[in-house]
Tab-separated table of C-alpha atoms in Angstrom:
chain	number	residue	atom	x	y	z
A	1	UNK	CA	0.000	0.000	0.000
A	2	UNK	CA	2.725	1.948	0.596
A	3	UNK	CA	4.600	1.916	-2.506
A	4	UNK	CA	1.385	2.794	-4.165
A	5	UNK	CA	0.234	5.644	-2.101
A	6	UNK	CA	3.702	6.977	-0.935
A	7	UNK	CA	6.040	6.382	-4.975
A	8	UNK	CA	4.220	10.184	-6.082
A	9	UNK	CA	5.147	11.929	-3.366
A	10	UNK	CA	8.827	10.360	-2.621
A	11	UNK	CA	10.656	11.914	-5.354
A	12	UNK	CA	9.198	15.208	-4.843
A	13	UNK	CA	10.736	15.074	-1.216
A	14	UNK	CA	14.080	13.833	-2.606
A	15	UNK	CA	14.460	16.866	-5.073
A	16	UNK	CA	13.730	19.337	-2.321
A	17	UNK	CA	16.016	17.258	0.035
A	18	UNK	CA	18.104	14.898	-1.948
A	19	UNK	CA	18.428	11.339	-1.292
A	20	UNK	CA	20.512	11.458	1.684
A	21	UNK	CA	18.201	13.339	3.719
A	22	UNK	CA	15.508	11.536	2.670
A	23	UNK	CA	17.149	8.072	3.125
A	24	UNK	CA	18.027	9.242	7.021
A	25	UNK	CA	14.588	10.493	7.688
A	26	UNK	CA	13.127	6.965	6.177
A	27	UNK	CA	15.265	5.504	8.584
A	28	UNK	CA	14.676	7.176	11.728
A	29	UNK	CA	10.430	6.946	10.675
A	30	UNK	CA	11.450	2.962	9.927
A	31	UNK	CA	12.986	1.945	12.872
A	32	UNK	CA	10.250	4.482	15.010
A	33	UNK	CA	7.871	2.385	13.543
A	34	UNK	CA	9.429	-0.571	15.082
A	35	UNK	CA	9.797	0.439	18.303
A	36	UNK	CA	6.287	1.453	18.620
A	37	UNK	CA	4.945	-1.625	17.719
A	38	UNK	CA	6.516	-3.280	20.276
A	39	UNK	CA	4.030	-1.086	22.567
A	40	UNK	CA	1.179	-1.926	21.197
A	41	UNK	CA	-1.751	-3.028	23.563
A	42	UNK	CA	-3.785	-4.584	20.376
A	43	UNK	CA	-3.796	-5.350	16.806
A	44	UNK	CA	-5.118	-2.378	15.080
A	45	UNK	CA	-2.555	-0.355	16.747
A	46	UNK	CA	-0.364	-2.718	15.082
A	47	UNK	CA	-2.204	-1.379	11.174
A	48	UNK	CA	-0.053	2.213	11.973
A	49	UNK	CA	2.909	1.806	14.007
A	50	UNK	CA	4.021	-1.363	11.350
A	51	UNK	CA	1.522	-0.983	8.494
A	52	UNK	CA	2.007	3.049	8.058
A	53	UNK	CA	5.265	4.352	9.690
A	54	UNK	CA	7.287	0.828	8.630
A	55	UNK	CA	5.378	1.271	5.371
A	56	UNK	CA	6.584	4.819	4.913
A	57	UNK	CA	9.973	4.882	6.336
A	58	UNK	CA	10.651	1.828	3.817
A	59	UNK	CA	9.584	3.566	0.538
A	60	UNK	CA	11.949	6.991	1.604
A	61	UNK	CA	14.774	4.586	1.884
A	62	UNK	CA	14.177	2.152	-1.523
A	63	UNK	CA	12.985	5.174	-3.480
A	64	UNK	CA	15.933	7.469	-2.565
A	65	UNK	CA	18.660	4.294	-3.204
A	66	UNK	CA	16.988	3.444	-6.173
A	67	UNK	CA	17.158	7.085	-7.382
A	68	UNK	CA	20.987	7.262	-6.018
A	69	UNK	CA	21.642	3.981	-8.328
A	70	UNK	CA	20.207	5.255	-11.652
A	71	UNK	CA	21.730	8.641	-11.162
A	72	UNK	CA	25.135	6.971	-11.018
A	73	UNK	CA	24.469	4.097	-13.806
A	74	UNK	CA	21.965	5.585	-15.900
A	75	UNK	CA	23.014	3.222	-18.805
A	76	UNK	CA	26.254	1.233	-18.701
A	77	UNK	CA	26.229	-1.231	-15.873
A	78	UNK	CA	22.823	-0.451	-14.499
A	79	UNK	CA	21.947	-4.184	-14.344
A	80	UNK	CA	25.231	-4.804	-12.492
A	81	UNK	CA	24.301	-2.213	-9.580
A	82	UNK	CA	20.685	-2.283	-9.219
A	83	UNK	CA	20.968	-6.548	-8.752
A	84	UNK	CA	23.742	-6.077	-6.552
A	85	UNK	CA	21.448	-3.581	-4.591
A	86	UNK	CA	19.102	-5.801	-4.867
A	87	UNK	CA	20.705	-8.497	-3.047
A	88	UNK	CA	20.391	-6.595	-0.036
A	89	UNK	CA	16.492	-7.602	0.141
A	90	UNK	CA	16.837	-10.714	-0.789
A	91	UNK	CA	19.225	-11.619	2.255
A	92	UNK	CA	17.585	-9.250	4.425
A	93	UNK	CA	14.532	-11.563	4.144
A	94	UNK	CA	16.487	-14.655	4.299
A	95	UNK	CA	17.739	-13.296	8.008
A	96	UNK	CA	14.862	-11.881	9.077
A	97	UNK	CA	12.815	-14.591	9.680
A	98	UNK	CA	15.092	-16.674	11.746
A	99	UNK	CA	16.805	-13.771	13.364
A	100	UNK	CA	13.295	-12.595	14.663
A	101	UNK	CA	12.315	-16.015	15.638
A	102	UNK	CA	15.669	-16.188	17.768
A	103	UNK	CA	15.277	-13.205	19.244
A	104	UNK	CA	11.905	-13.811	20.484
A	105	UNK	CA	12.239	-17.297	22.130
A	106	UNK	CA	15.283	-15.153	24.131
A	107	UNK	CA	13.773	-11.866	24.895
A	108	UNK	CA	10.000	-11.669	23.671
A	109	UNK	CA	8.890	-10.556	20.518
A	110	UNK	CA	8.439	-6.842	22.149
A	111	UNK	CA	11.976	-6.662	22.854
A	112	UNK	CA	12.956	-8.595	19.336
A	113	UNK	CA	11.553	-5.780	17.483
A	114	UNK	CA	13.206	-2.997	19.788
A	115	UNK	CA	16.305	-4.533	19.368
A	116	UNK	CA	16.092	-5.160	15.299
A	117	UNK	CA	14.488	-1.133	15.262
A	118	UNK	CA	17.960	-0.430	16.953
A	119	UNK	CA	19.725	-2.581	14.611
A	120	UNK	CA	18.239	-1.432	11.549
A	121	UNK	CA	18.588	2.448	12.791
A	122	UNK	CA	22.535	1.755	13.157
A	123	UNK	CA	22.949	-0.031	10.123
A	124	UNK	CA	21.076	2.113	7.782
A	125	UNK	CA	22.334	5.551	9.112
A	126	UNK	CA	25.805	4.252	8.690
A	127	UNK	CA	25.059	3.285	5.031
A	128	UNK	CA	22.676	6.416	4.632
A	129	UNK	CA	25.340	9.125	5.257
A	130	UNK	CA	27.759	8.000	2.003
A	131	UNK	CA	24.486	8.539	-0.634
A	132	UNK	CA	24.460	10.754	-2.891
A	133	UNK	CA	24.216	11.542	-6.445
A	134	UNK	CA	26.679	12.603	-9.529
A	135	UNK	CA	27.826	16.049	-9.409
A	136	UNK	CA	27.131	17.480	-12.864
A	137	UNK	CA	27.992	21.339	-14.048
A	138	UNK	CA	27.045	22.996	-17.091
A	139	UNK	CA	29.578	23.234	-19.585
A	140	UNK	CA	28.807	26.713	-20.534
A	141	UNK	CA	29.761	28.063	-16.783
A	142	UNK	CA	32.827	30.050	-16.334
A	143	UNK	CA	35.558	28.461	-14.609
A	144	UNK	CA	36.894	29.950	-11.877
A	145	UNK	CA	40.964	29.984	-11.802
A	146	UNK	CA	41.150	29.568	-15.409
A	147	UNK	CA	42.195	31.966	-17.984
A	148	UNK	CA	39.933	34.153	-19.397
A	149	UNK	CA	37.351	32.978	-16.797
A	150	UNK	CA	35.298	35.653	-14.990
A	151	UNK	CA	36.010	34.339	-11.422
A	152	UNK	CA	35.543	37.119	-9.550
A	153	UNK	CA	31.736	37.437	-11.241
A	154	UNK	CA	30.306	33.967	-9.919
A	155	UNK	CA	28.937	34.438	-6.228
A	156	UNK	CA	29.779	31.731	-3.696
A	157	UNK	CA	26.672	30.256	-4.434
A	158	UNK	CA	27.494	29.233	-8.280
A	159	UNK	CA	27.761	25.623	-7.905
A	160	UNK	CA	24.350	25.259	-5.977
A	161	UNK	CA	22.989	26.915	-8.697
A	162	UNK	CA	24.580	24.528	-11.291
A	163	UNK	CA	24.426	21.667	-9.717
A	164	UNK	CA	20.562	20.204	-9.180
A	165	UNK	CA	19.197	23.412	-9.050
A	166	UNK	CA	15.626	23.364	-7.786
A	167	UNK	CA	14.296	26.759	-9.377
A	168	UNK	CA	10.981	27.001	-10.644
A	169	UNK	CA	11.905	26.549	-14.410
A	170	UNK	CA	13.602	23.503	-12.987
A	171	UNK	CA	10.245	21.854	-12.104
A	172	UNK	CA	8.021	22.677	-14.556
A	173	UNK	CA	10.085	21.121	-16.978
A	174	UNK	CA	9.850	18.155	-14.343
A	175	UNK	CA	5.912	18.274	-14.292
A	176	UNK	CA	5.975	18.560	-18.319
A	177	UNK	CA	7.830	15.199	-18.292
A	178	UNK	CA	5.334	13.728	-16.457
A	179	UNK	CA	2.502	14.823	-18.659
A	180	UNK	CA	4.607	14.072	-21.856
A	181	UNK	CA	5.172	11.099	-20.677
A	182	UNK	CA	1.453	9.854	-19.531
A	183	UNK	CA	0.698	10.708	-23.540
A	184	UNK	CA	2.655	8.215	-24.613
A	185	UNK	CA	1.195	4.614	-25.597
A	186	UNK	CA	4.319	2.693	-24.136
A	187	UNK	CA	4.506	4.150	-20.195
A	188	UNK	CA	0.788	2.559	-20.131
A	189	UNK	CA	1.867	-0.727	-21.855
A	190	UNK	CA	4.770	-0.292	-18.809
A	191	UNK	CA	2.658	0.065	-16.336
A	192	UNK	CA	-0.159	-2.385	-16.988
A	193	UNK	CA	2.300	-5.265	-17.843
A	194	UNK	CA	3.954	-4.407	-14.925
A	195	UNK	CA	1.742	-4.352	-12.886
A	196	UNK	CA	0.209	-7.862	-14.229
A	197	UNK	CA	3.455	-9.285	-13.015
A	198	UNK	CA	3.507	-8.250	-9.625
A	199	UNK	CA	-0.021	-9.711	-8.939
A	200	UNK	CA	1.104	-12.994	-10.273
A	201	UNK	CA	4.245	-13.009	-8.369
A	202	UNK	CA	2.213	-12.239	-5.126
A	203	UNK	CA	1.134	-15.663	-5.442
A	204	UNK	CA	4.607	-17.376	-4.321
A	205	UNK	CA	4.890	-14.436	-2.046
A	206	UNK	CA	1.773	-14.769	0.217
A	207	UNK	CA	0.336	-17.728	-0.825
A	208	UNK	CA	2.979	-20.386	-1.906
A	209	UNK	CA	3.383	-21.897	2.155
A	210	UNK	CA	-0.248	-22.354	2.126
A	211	UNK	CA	-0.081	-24.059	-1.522
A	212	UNK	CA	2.067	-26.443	0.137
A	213	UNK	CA	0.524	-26.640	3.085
A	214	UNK	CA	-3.238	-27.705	2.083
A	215	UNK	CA	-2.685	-28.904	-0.812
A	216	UNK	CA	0.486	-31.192	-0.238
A	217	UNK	CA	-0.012	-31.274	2.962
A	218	UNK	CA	3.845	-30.182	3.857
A	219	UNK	CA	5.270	-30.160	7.594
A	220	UNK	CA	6.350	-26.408	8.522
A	221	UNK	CA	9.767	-28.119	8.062
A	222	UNK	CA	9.071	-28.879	4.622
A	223	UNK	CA	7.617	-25.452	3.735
A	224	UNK	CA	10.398	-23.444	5.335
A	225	UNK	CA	13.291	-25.897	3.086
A	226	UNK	CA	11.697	-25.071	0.105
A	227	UNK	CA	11.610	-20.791	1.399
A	228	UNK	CA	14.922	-21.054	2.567
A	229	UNK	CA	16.180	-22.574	-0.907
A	230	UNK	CA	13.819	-20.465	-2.982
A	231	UNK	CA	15.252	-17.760	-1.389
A	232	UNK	CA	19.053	-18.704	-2.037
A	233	UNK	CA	17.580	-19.571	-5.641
A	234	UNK	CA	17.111	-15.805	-5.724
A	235	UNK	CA	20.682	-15.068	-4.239
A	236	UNK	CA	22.413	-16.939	-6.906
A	237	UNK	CA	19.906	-15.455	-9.478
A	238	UNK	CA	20.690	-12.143	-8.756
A	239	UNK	CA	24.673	-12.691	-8.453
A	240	UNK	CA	24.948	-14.377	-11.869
A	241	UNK	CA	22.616	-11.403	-13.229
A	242	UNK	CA	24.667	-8.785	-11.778
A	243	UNK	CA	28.230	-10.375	-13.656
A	244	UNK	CA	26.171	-10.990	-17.404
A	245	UNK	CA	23.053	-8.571	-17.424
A	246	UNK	CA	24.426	-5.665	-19.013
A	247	UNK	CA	26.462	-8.415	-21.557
A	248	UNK	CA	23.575	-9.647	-23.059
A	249	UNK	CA	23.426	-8.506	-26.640
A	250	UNK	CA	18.851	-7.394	-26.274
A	251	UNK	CA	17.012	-4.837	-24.593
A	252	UNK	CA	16.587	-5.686	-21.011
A	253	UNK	CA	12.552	-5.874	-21.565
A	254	UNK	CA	13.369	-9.108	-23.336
A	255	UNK	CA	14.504	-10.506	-19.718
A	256	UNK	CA	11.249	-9.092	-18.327
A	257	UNK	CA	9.283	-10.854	-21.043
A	258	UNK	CA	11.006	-13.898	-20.827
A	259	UNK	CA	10.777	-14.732	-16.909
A	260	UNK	CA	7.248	-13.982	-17.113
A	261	UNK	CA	6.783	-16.975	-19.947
A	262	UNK	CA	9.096	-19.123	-17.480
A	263	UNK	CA	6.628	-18.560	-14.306
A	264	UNK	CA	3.594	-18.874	-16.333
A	265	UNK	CA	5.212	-22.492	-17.608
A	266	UNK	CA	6.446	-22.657	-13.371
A	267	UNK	CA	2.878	-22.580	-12.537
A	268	UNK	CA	1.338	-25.050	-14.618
A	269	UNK	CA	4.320	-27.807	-13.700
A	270	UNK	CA	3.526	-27.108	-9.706
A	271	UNK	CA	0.535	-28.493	-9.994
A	272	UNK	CA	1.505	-31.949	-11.103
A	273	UNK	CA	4.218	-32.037	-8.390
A	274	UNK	CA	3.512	-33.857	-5.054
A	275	UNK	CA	6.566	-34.860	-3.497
A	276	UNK	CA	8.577	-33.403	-1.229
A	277	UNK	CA	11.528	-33.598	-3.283
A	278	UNK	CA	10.066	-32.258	-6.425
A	279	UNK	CA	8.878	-29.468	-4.898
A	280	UNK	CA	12.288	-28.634	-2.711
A	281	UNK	CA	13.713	-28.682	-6.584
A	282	UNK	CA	10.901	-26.540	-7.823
A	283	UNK	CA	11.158	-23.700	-5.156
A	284	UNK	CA	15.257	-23.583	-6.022
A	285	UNK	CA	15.029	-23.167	-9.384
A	286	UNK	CA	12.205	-20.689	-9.299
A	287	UNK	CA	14.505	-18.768	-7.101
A	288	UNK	CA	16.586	-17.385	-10.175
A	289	UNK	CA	13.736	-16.416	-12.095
A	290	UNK	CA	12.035	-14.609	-9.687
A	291	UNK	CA	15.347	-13.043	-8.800
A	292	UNK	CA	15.348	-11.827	-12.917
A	293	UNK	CA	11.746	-11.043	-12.934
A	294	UNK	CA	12.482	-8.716	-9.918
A	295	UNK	CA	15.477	-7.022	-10.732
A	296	UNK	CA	15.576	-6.549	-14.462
A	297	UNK	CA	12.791	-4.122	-14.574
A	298	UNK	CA	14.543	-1.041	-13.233
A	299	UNK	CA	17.254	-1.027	-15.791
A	300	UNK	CA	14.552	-2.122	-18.379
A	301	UNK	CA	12.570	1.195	-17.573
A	302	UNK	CA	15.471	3.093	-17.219
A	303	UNK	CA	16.551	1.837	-21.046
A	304	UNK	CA	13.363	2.819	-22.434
A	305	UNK	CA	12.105	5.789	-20.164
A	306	UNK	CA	15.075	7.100	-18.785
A	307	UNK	CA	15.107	10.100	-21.679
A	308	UNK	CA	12.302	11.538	-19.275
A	309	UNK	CA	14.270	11.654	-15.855
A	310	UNK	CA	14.660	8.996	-12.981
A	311	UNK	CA	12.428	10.361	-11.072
A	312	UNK	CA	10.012	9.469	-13.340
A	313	UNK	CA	11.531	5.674	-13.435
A	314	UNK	CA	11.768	5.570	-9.708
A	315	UNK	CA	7.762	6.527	-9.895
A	316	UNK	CA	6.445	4.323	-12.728
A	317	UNK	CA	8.263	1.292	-11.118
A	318	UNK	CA	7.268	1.350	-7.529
A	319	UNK	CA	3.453	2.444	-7.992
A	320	UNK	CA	2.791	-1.311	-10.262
A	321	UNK	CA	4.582	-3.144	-7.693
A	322	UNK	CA	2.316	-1.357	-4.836
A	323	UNK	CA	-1.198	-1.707	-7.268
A	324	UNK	CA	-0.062	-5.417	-7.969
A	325	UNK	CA	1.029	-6.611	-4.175
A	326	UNK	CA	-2.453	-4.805	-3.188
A	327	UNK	CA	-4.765	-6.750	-5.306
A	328	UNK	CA	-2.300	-10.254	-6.012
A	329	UNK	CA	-3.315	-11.867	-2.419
A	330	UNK	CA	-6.665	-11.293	-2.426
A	331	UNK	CA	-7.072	-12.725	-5.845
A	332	UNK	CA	-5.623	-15.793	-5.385
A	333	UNK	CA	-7.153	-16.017	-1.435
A	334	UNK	CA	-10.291	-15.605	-2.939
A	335	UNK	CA	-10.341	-18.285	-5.629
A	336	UNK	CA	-8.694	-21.108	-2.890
A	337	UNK	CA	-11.765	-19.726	-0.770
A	338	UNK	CA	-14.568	-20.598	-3.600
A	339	UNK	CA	-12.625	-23.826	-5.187
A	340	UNK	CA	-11.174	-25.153	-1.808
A	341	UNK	CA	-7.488	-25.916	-3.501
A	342	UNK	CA	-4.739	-23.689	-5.645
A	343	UNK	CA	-5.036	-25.673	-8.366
A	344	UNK	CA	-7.754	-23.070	-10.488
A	345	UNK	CA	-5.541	-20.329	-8.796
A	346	UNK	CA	-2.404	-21.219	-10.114
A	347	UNK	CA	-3.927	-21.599	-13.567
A	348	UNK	CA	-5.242	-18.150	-13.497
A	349	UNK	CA	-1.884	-16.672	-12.598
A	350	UNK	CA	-0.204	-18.171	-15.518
A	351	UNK	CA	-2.630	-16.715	-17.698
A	352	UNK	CA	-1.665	-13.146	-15.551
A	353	UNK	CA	1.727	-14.090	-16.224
A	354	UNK	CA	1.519	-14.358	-20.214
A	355	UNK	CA	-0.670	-11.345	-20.269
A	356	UNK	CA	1.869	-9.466	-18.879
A	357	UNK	CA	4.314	-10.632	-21.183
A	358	UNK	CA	2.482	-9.924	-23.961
A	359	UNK	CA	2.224	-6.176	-22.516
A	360	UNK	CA	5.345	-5.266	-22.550
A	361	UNK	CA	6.363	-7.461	-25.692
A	362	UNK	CA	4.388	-4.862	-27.657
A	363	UNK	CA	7.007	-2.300	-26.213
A	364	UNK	CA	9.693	-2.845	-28.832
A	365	UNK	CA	8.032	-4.493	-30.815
A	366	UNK	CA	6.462	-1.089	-31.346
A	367	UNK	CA	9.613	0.180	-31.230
A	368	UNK	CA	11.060	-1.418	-33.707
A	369	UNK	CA	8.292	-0.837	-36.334
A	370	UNK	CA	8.785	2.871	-35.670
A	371	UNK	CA	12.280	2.425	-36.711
A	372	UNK	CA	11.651	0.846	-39.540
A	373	UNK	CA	9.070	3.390	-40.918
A	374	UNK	CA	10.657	6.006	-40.082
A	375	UNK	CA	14.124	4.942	-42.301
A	376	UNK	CA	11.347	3.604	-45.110
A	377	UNK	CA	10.373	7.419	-45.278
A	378	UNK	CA	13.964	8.635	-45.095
A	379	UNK	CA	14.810	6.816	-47.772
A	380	UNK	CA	11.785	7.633	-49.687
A	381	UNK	CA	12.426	11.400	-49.475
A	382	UNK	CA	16.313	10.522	-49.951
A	383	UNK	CA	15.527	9.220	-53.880
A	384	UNK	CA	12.758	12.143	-54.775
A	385	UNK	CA	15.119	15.112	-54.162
A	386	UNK	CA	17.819	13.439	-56.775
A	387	UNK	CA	14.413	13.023	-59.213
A	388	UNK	CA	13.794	16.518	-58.662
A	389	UNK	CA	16.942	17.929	-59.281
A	390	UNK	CA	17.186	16.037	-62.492
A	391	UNK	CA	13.603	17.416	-63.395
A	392	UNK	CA	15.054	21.115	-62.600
A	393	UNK	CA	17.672	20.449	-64.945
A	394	UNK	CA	15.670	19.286	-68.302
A	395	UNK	CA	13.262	22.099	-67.644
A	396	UNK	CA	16.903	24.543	-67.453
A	397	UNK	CA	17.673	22.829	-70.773
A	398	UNK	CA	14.323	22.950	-72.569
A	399	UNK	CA	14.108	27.333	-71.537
A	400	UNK	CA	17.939	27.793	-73.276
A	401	UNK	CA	16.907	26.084	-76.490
């Protein structure tokens, strides 16, 4: 909910900030968050202390990295950073669970969540203080010290001025990119396929343990082996992306497309496995697609809409994953609830899965017809300016004789 409520307003807090200040303040409102649930006398306390201030605090901090990393890698090794960066989650959830379980069997779960709210405040803050983005100056700007260079015009102020100034002119060119953008045909291909994904992938995010718990009737054993190597699946997905993602001789949509094919095919085979074995197999192999399907989207947007800013990226990335993770559970709850098993569910999220693929196929496929017409009528208007030249000539000729 957050991502989808709090991914407009982020980047208009981290342009009047910048990251790092907005990456400290998610932190402090994170690990505030924590704390305070651990004083909660009742549940729906529970919906803002962990639900809200968690929520928010989380989105300041991934938006403003996420805006740090395509500011630095815009183009050439985005892949490389952003699944690197993305590792980060991955492990974080792989320690969380058993950390928090640890912690609580020693201390309670009150105290478990003070002391990961501490944790997390430490950890972040020390990591939050080194962000921050590319310093950039105009070319045109007089350089002070040089030769011929009007030094003693530029008040001390200059550089603030030419570096990520935040004038008015500033952002209304921002605000035009955002309506120039919303006309075009491909940001709503984006964000429908997109978002298509995410719901589908909410299934082996909220609703996989229960898949193997009622219908295969795993131990909680069983069902946390097959997390705990889905989610080192995802590790090793992410490593091997991050060393040959930005060698891969296609646009990065292509990867998109592609792991969205291989879940779709994922989800009709889990349904004919049974055994325990199969399915520990299943979950580890899934792990590297998901791990694709996760991280290959940011520099897939930033290849085909970075032109417009990456605040804009940052924006039309985060607000499908929020929509998606919103409606995915209770899609998928819902069906188990009227059919009794997963077997109609997963079904239905293969057919979300190729849907979305077939979204954001269209991208350059579009793309590429442009291209195409566009050098046909190059080439057309190329070989009529020689035809008329030649038909200046003979007329020339015909008025001398």
């Amino acid at each position: 909910m957050t991502l989808l409520f709090c991914s407009p307003f982020s980047p208009l807090l981290i342009r009047r900030l910048s990251p790092r200040v907005v990456a400290l303040l998610g932190t402090v409102v994170f690990s505030g968050g924590m704390v305070a649930t651990s004083f909660v006398p009742a549940l729906p306390y529970a919906f803002l202390t962990f639900g809200v201030l968690v929520g928010f605090g989380g989105n300041l901090i991934y938006q403003s990295g996420i805006k740090v990393i395509f500011d630095w890698y815009p183009r050439d090794n985005c892949s490389r950073a952003m699944s690197a960066a993305l590792l980060g989650t991955a492990v974080g959830v792989f320690v969380f669970a058993p950390l928090f379980r640890a912690l609580t069997a020693l201390y309670g779960w009150r105290n478990a969540l003070r002391i990961i709210g501490g944790g997390y405040f430490l950890l972040s803050a020390a990591c939050g203080v080194f962000l921050a983005s590319p310093v950039t100056i105009e070319s045109e700007a007089p350089e002070m010290g040089r030769e011929g260079g009007s030094g003693e015009d530029i008040p001390p102020d200059a550089a603030s001025k030419l570096v990520g100034g935040k004038g008015a002119d500033e952002e209304e060119t921002l605000q035009r990119r955002f309506v120039r953008a919303l006309l075009q045909a491909d940001l709503w291909l984006w964000l429908f396929g997109f978002m298509l994904s995410n719901v589908a992938w909410t299934f082996f995010l909220i609703n996989y343990a229960s898949f193997m718990e009622h219908d295969r009737s795993f131990t909680t054993d069983q069902i946390t082996q097959a997390l705990v190597l889905g989610a080192v699946g995802e590790i090793l997905g992410k490593v091997v992306l991050s060393l040959l993602g930005d060698r891969l001789p296609c646009l990065k949509i292509y990867e998109v497309v592609a792991t969205g094919v291989l879940a779709a095919v994922a989800c009709g085979l889990v349904t004919v496995l049974h055994n325990v074995t199969t399915i520990l197999i299943f979950s580890f192999v899934l792990g590297p697609v998901r791990s694709v399907s996760y991280a290959s989207p940011y520099p897939s947007a930033m290849e085909i809409f970075g032109d417009y800013g990456s605040n804009l990226v940052t924006v039309i990335l985060l607000i499908p994953i929020g929509i998606g993770s919103f409606l995915g559970g209770p899609v998928t709850g819902s069906i188990y609830d009227s059919m009794g098993d997963y077997t109609v569910a997963l079904f239905i999220v293969a057919s979300i899965f190729m849907c979305s693929s077939v979204c954001l196929i269209v991208i350059p496929v579009k793309k590429r017809l442009q291209s195409r017409r566009a050098a046909r009528h190059r080439s057309t208007s190329s070989s009529t300016i020689p035809s008329a030249a030649k038909h200046d000539r003979v007329s020339a000729k015909e008025l001398e004789t």
